[in-house]
Tab-separated table of C-alpha atoms and ligand atoms in Angstrom:
chain	number	residue	atom	x	y	z
A	1	MET	CA	137.433	46.985	119.248
A	2	PRO	CA	138.176	44.563	116.434
A	3	HIS	CA	141.176	42.334	116.681
A	4	LEU	CA	144.394	43.909	115.307
A	5	TYR	CA	146.312	41.749	112.719
A	6	GLY	CA	149.667	41.846	111.099
A	7	GLY	CA	150.128	40.920	107.424
A	8	ILE	CA	153.124	40.315	105.282
A	9	GLU	CA	153.242	40.088	101.545
A	10	ALA	CA	156.756	38.269	101.170
A	11	GLY	CA	157.709	38.730	97.720
A	12	GLY	CA	161.130	37.973	95.801
A	13	THR	CA	161.930	41.645	95.349
A	14	LYS	CA	160.094	43.457	98.169
A	15	PHE	CA	158.216	42.660	101.489
A	16	VAL	CA	155.008	44.706	102.174
A	17	CYS	CA	153.957	44.486	105.843
A	18	ALA	CA	150.640	46.031	107.442
A	19	VAL	CA	148.866	46.063	110.649
A	20	GLY	CA	144.987	46.622	110.790
A	21	SER	CA	141.867	44.533	110.134
A	22	GLY	CA	140.892	45.339	106.618
A	23	PRO	CA	141.259	47.957	103.849
A	24	ALA	CA	139.199	50.625	105.759
A	25	ALA	CA	141.093	50.053	108.931
A	26	LEU	CA	144.853	49.977	107.974
A	27	LEU	CA	146.964	51.513	110.718
A	28	ALA	CA	150.241	51.409	109.335
A	29	GLU	CA	152.141	49.964	106.401
A	30	THR	CA	155.585	49.743	105.198
A	31	ARG	CA	157.655	48.153	102.294
A	32	PHE	CA	161.333	47.348	102.072
A	33	ALA	CA	163.626	45.329	99.540
A	34	THR	CA	164.079	41.529	99.996
A	35	THR	CA	167.560	40.905	101.021
A	36	THR	CA	168.607	38.108	103.129
A	37	PRO	CA	166.129	35.931	105.056
A	38	ALA	CA	167.520	36.797	108.517
A	39	GLU	CA	167.715	40.740	107.724
A	40	THR	CA	164.430	40.771	105.846
A	41	LEU	CA	162.456	38.955	108.611
A	42	ALA	CA	164.242	41.196	111.164
A	43	GLN	CA	162.927	44.303	109.475
A	44	ALA	CA	159.398	42.835	109.406
A	45	ILE	CA	159.429	41.753	113.015
A	46	ALA	CA	160.849	45.410	114.148
A	47	PHE	CA	158.019	46.829	112.198
A	48	PHE	CA	155.467	44.743	114.067
A	49	GLU	CA	157.164	45.388	117.263
A	50	ALA	CA	156.925	49.203	116.740
A	51	GLN	CA	153.224	48.999	115.990
A	52	GLN	CA	152.595	46.737	118.740
A	53	ALA	CA	153.905	49.543	120.941
A	54	ARG	CA	151.870	52.107	119.269
A	55	PHE	CA	148.491	50.210	118.970
A	56	GLY	CA	148.596	47.319	121.442
A	57	PRO	CA	149.074	43.618	120.812
A	58	LEU	CA	148.403	41.857	117.625
A	59	ALA	CA	146.136	38.753	117.686
A	60	ALA	CA	148.008	37.066	114.854
A	61	VAL	CA	150.319	37.515	111.892
A	62	GLY	CA	149.458	36.188	108.336
A	63	ILE	CA	152.204	35.660	105.580
A	64	GLY	CA	151.624	35.244	101.835
A	65	SER	CA	154.958	34.304	100.378
A	66	PHE	CA	156.526	33.688	97.179
A	67	GLY	CA	157.602	30.231	96.544
A	68	PRO	CA	157.356	27.342	96.142
A	69	VAL	CA	156.617	27.178	99.756
A	70	ASP	CA	155.452	24.264	102.201
A	71	PRO	CA	151.906	25.255	103.400
A	72	ASN	CA	151.222	21.982	105.170
A	73	PRO	CA	150.988	22.718	108.906
A	74	ALA	CA	151.784	18.882	109.743
A	75	SER	CA	155.041	19.029	107.801
A	76	PRO	CA	158.354	19.591	109.482
A	77	THR	CA	159.131	22.145	106.900
A	78	PHE	CA	155.860	24.018	107.192
A	79	GLY	CA	156.349	27.694	106.734
A	80	CYS	CA	159.474	27.331	104.646
A	81	ILE	CA	160.355	28.394	101.059
A	82	THR	CA	161.309	25.126	99.337
A	83	THR	CA	163.178	25.433	96.106
A	84	THR	CA	164.080	28.991	94.697
A	85	PRO	CA	166.837	30.378	92.410
A	86	LYS	CA	166.855	33.276	94.732
A	87	PRO	CA	170.225	33.173	96.379
A	88	GLY	CA	170.060	32.327	100.313
A	89	TRP	CA	166.313	31.629	100.216
A	90	THR	CA	166.286	27.978	99.573
A	91	GLN	CA	164.697	26.287	102.639
A	92	ALA	CA	164.410	29.618	104.271
A	93	ASP	CA	162.059	29.308	107.293
A	94	ILE	CA	159.655	32.289	107.151
A	95	VAL	CA	157.272	31.503	109.831
A	96	GLY	CA	159.495	30.172	112.722
A	97	PRO	CA	161.443	33.520	113.289
A	98	VAL	CA	158.214	35.539	113.270
A	99	ARG	CA	156.251	33.161	115.667
A	100	ARG	CA	159.273	33.003	118.132
A	101	ALA	CA	159.901	36.931	117.971
A	102	LEU	CA	156.289	37.944	118.361
A	103	GLY	CA	154.574	34.970	120.246
A	104	VAL	CA	151.406	34.965	118.212
A	105	PRO	CA	149.832	32.509	115.699
A	106	VAL	CA	151.206	32.797	112.391
A	107	GLY	CA	149.077	31.918	109.255
A	108	PHE	CA	151.074	31.119	106.190
A	109	ASP	CA	150.279	30.505	102.543
A	110	THR	CA	151.290	31.322	98.895
A	111	ASP	CA	151.296	34.855	97.709
A	112	VAL	CA	148.578	34.204	95.276
A	113	ASN	CA	146.365	32.176	97.668
A	114	SER	CA	146.719	35.259	100.223
A	115	ALA	CA	145.710	37.671	97.367
A	116	ALA	CA	142.751	35.412	96.360
A	117	LEU	CA	141.660	35.566	100.027
A	118	GLY	CA	142.034	39.420	99.982
A	119	GLU	CA	140.013	39.753	96.642
A	120	GLY	CA	137.270	37.297	98.170
A	121	ARG	CA	136.916	39.323	101.306
A	122	TRP	CA	137.037	43.001	100.130
A	123	GLY	CA	137.874	43.042	96.459
A	124	ALA	CA	136.710	41.736	93.000
A	125	ALA	CA	135.496	38.328	94.163
A	126	ARG	CA	133.312	39.239	97.097
A	127	GLY	CA	130.461	36.780	97.811
A	128	LEU	CA	132.103	33.931	95.549
A	129	ASP	CA	133.353	30.801	97.048
A	130	THR	CA	135.142	29.243	94.088
A	131	PHE	CA	137.378	31.465	92.175
A	132	ILE	CA	140.958	32.023	90.870
A	133	TYR	CA	143.357	34.761	91.308
A	134	LEU	CA	146.191	35.091	88.930
A	135	THR	CA	149.195	37.264	88.783
A	136	ILE	CA	151.036	37.894	85.381
A	137	GLY	CA	154.160	39.445	86.197
A	138	THR	CA	157.630	38.321	86.917
A	139	GLY	CA	156.260	34.746	86.606
A	140	ILE	CA	152.626	33.619	86.440
A	141	GLY	CA	150.935	32.309	89.465
A	142	GLY	CA	147.286	31.350	90.610
A	143	GLY	CA	145.638	30.962	93.665
A	144	ALA	CA	142.394	29.017	93.955
A	145	LEU	CA	139.751	29.527	96.602
A	146	VAL	CA	137.550	26.278	96.428
A	147	GLY	CA	134.400	26.103	98.497
A	148	GLY	CA	135.704	29.184	100.353
A	149	ARG	CA	138.901	27.620	101.379
A	150	PRO	CA	142.512	28.105	99.670
A	151	LEU	CA	143.384	25.056	97.431
A	152	HIS	CA	146.593	23.215	98.625
A	153	GLY	CA	146.048	19.660	97.922
A	154	LEU	CA	149.406	17.837	97.352
A	155	ILE	CA	151.711	21.171	97.922
A	156	HIS	CA	149.951	23.915	96.124
A	157	PRO	CA	148.982	24.566	92.690
A	158	GLU	CA	151.673	25.726	90.190
A	159	MET	CA	149.091	26.935	87.492
A	160	GLY	CA	151.900	29.143	85.649
A	161	HIS	CA	153.795	26.056	84.664
A	162	MET	CA	150.857	24.489	82.794
A	163	ARG	CA	151.628	23.443	79.122
A	164	LEU	CA	149.556	25.187	76.253
A	165	PRO	CA	149.396	24.710	72.545
A	166	HIS	CA	152.580	26.478	71.079
A	167	ASP	CA	152.685	26.993	67.532
A	168	TRP	CA	156.387	27.076	66.620
A	169	GLN	CA	155.955	28.440	63.291
A	170	ASP	CA	154.124	31.565	64.435
A	171	ASP	CA	155.983	32.068	67.512
A	172	PRO	CA	159.483	30.460	67.487
A	173	PHE	CA	160.537	31.699	70.953
A	174	PRO	CA	161.517	28.709	72.979
A	175	GLY	CA	160.049	30.028	76.172
A	176	ALA	CA	161.805	31.443	79.307
A	177	CYS	CA	160.985	28.802	81.972
A	178	PRO	CA	164.252	27.257	83.278
A	179	TYR	CA	162.328	24.033	84.113
A	180	HIS	CA	160.039	23.638	81.141
A	181	GLY	CA	160.886	26.215	78.485
A	182	ASP	CA	157.612	26.982	76.877
A	183	CYS	CA	154.991	26.356	79.840
A	184	TRP	CA	152.535	29.269	80.373
A	185	GLU	CA	154.813	31.341	82.378
A	186	GLY	CA	157.687	30.486	80.034
A	187	LEU	CA	155.605	31.985	77.104
A	188	ALA	CA	153.742	34.668	78.643
A	189	SER	CA	155.347	36.136	81.776
A	190	GLY	CA	156.683	39.749	81.708
A	191	PRO	CA	160.262	38.566	81.127
A	192	ALA	CA	159.241	36.106	78.519
A	193	LEU	CA	157.454	38.909	76.703
A	194	GLU	CA	160.773	41.164	77.081
A	195	ARG	CA	163.039	38.435	75.844
A	196	ARG	CA	160.698	37.454	72.806
A	197	TRP	CA	160.380	41.092	71.628
A	198	GLY	CA	163.634	42.564	72.729
A	199	ARG	CA	162.102	45.227	75.018
A	200	PRO	CA	159.954	45.353	78.180
A	201	GLY	CA	156.120	44.996	77.689
A	202	ALA	CA	155.571	48.582	78.864
A	203	ASP	CA	157.616	49.907	75.964
A	204	LEU	CA	155.679	47.826	73.221
A	205	PRO	CA	153.059	49.965	71.387
A	206	PRO	CA	149.529	49.051	71.123
A	207	GLU	CA	149.252	47.844	67.573
A	208	HIS	CA	152.547	45.684	68.215
A	209	PRO	CA	151.608	41.730	67.425
A	210	ALA	CA	152.942	40.933	71.007
A	211	TRP	CA	149.614	41.797	72.358
A	212	ALA	CA	147.539	39.513	70.275
A	213	LEU	CA	149.798	36.600	71.054
A	214	GLU	CA	149.832	37.487	74.860
A	215	ALA	CA	146.230	37.651	74.764
A	216	LEU	CA	146.097	34.157	73.055
A	217	TYR	CA	148.415	32.385	75.551
A	218	LEU	CA	146.618	34.051	78.426
A	219	ALA	CA	143.287	32.999	77.094
A	220	HIS	CA	144.563	29.417	76.591
A	221	GLY	CA	145.701	29.176	80.101
A	222	LEU	CA	142.392	30.679	81.410
A	223	ALA	CA	140.323	28.180	79.285
A	224	ASN	CA	142.188	25.238	80.833
A	225	LEU	CA	141.529	26.660	84.394
A	226	ILE	CA	138.013	27.165	83.631
A	227	CYS	CA	137.767	23.435	82.500
A	228	ALA	CA	139.621	22.141	85.587
A	229	PHE	CA	138.095	24.202	88.179
A	230	SER	CA	134.951	25.848	87.029
A	231	PRO	CA	135.738	29.105	88.734
A	232	GLN	CA	133.021	31.611	89.219
A	233	ARG	CA	135.250	34.373	88.344
A	234	LEU	CA	138.960	34.959	87.211
A	235	VAL	CA	140.788	37.865	88.726
A	236	LEU	CA	143.838	38.921	86.592
A	237	GLY	CA	146.686	41.031	88.300
A	238	GLY	CA	150.435	41.488	88.070
A	239	GLY	CA	152.585	44.047	86.049
A	240	VAL	CA	151.666	42.570	82.561
A	241	MET	CA	147.930	43.252	83.112
A	242	SER	CA	148.607	46.945	83.819
A	243	GLN	CA	148.389	47.055	79.992
A	244	PRO	CA	144.827	48.234	79.568
A	245	ARG	CA	144.463	46.685	76.204
A	246	LEU	CA	145.042	43.176	77.197
A	247	ILE	CA	141.981	42.431	79.270
A	248	PRO	CA	139.434	42.959	76.524
A	249	ARG	CA	141.416	40.860	74.064
A	250	VAL	CA	141.612	38.034	76.676
A	251	ARG	CA	137.764	38.502	77.196
A	252	ALA	CA	137.363	37.982	73.422
A	253	GLU	CA	139.637	34.957	73.109
A	254	VAL	CA	138.499	32.954	76.139
A	255	PRO	CA	134.945	31.967	74.788
A	256	ARG	CA	136.286	31.629	71.136
A	257	LEU	CA	138.725	28.954	72.507
A	258	LEU	CA	135.969	27.135	74.718
A	259	ASN	CA	134.004	27.187	71.316
A	260	GLY	CA	130.604	26.994	73.087
A	261	TYR	CA	131.291	24.009	75.204
A	262	VAL	CA	130.958	25.571	78.756
A	263	GLN	CA	127.609	26.992	78.914
A	264	SER	CA	127.232	29.732	81.105
A	265	PRO	CA	126.167	33.579	80.729
A	266	ALA	CA	129.821	34.142	82.263
A	267	LEU	CA	131.206	33.047	78.974
A	268	GLN	CA	128.836	35.108	76.886
A	269	ASP	CA	127.160	38.429	77.944
A	270	GLU	CA	128.669	38.573	81.391
A	271	ILE	CA	132.358	38.050	80.282
A	272	ASP	CA	133.299	41.630	81.217
A	273	THR	CA	132.344	40.705	85.006
A	274	TYR	CA	133.819	37.145	84.704
A	275	ILE	CA	137.479	37.937	83.785
A	276	VAL	CA	138.243	41.088	85.905
A	277	PRO	CA	141.033	43.136	87.295
A	278	PRO	CA	141.786	42.954	90.920
A	279	GLY	CA	139.494	45.225	93.027
A	280	LEU	CA	142.335	45.871	95.660
A	281	GLY	CA	144.994	46.783	92.997
A	282	GLY	CA	148.318	45.929	94.402
A	283	GLN	CA	147.000	45.724	97.929
A	284	ALA	CA	145.377	42.352	97.548
A	285	GLY	CA	148.394	40.314	98.622
A	286	VAL	CA	149.122	42.237	101.916
A	287	LEU	CA	145.228	42.486	102.848
A	288	GLY	CA	144.850	38.894	102.104
A	289	ALA	CA	147.576	38.234	104.740
A	290	LEU	CA	145.372	40.062	107.226
A	291	VAL	CA	142.604	37.312	106.468
A	292	LEU	CA	145.394	34.564	106.811
A	293	ALA	CA	146.068	36.118	110.345
A	294	GLU	CA	142.553	35.973	111.141
A	295	MET	CA	142.358	32.481	110.188
A	296	ALA	CA	145.185	31.599	112.273
A	297	ALA	CA	143.844	33.433	115.337
A	298	ALA	CA	140.677	31.379	114.992
A	299	GLU	CA	142.567	28.169	114.729
A	300	GLY	CA	144.436	29.342	117.800
A	301	ARG	CA	141.309	29.737	119.770
A	302	ARG	CA	139.982	26.434	118.706
A	303	GLY	CA	143.119	24.587	119.101
B	1	ADP	P1	156.243	40.689	90.455
B	1	ADP	O1	155.620	39.743	89.462
B	1	ADP	O2	157.655	40.622	90.574
B	1	ADP	O3	155.499	40.804	91.837
B	1	ADP	P2	154.960	42.744	88.812
B	1	ADP	O4	153.588	42.006	88.983
B	1	ADP	O5	155.034	44.264	89.029
B	1	ADP	O6	156.107	42.163	89.725
B	1	ADP	O7	155.480	42.218	87.210
B	1	ADP	C1	156.614	42.673	86.766
B	1	ADP	C2	156.629	42.459	85.436
B	1	ADP	O8	155.574	43.103	84.567
B	1	ADP	C3	157.891	42.840	84.530
B	1	ADP	O9	158.394	41.714	83.747
B	1	ADP	C4	157.463	44.008	83.706
B	1	ADP	O10	158.295	44.109	82.553
B	1	ADP	C5	156.111	43.798	83.467
B	1	ADP	N1	155.233	44.883	83.255
B	1	ADP	C6	155.153	46.114	84.093
B	1	ADP	N2	154.379	47.108	83.501
B	1	ADP	C7	154.036	46.602	82.253
B	1	ADP	C8	153.272	47.150	81.266
B	1	ADP	N3	152.691	48.170	81.403
B	1	ADP	N4	153.090	46.239	80.237
B	1	ADP	C9	153.329	45.084	79.911
B	1	ADP	N5	154.251	44.680	81.023
B	1	ADP	C10	154.636	45.376	82.243
B	2	ZN	ZN1	157.682	26.214	83.827
């Protein structure tokens, strides 16, 4: 009998919770709106308690959370959201209530590191140890697995806030990021698209100039990530990427911007398998949280 894990994808709009040991062995799943921390975490805990009554004890729970978060287990604020404009969630402790209520080890990381773990185990990055998962949605966020481990470093990467070349003449939109204006997220997130063009991305027709500009900004960001991390693959998820015409344009732009400097078949004949959509669709985050749980259980056994 494999261990049973709980996973939470803690998003700013909704929480997704699941119990199981992988995509082929998911026993239960639920989703509900993110309200206050107390109410939302109580709902998650009640779900896991109900599943434990049905299926037996969980070995651990993993949480992939919206952020910014404190993922450093040695820090007094480990497992907390740090700063967020979302009312009520600044300094909210996500891990503590779950650990206290369920009495199991709790693994914790960013939503995008969690999704990267899911994609690495079961999805589009299987067999690779150094790759990046990006979401292009309400914001732009990236999770990097480096040598098989989620990259944290000082805190955790904030790839969406990189600065890119911005031709103000061609694109006078000042950007939508409250901190930086025209950072990557400020120029290319879903809300940035909507504000620049006056309607949501889903309503912009295929021939609209929005798509060439969007592909250019996405490609600039990816080219920077390729130079900085040398990822073996780039997995692009999020609502904006559900636009099927976008990924072929991005694949065309990235090698053009790198201009032959990074020598790899990945940037030539193999570009279609180098820049890819998620293999797990929208399930990457919650499945990755099961991997976080598994890691926490292993740490617990060691430690
Ligand atoms: P979140 O980032 O909040 O988890 P999503 O990944 O679903 O959520 O991203 C939501 C964003 O994606 C919104 O800004 C929305 O306008 C945009 N979006 C959703 N569908 C499309 C589409 N077909 N084309 C372009 N943008 C889209
Ligand atoms: Zn920014």
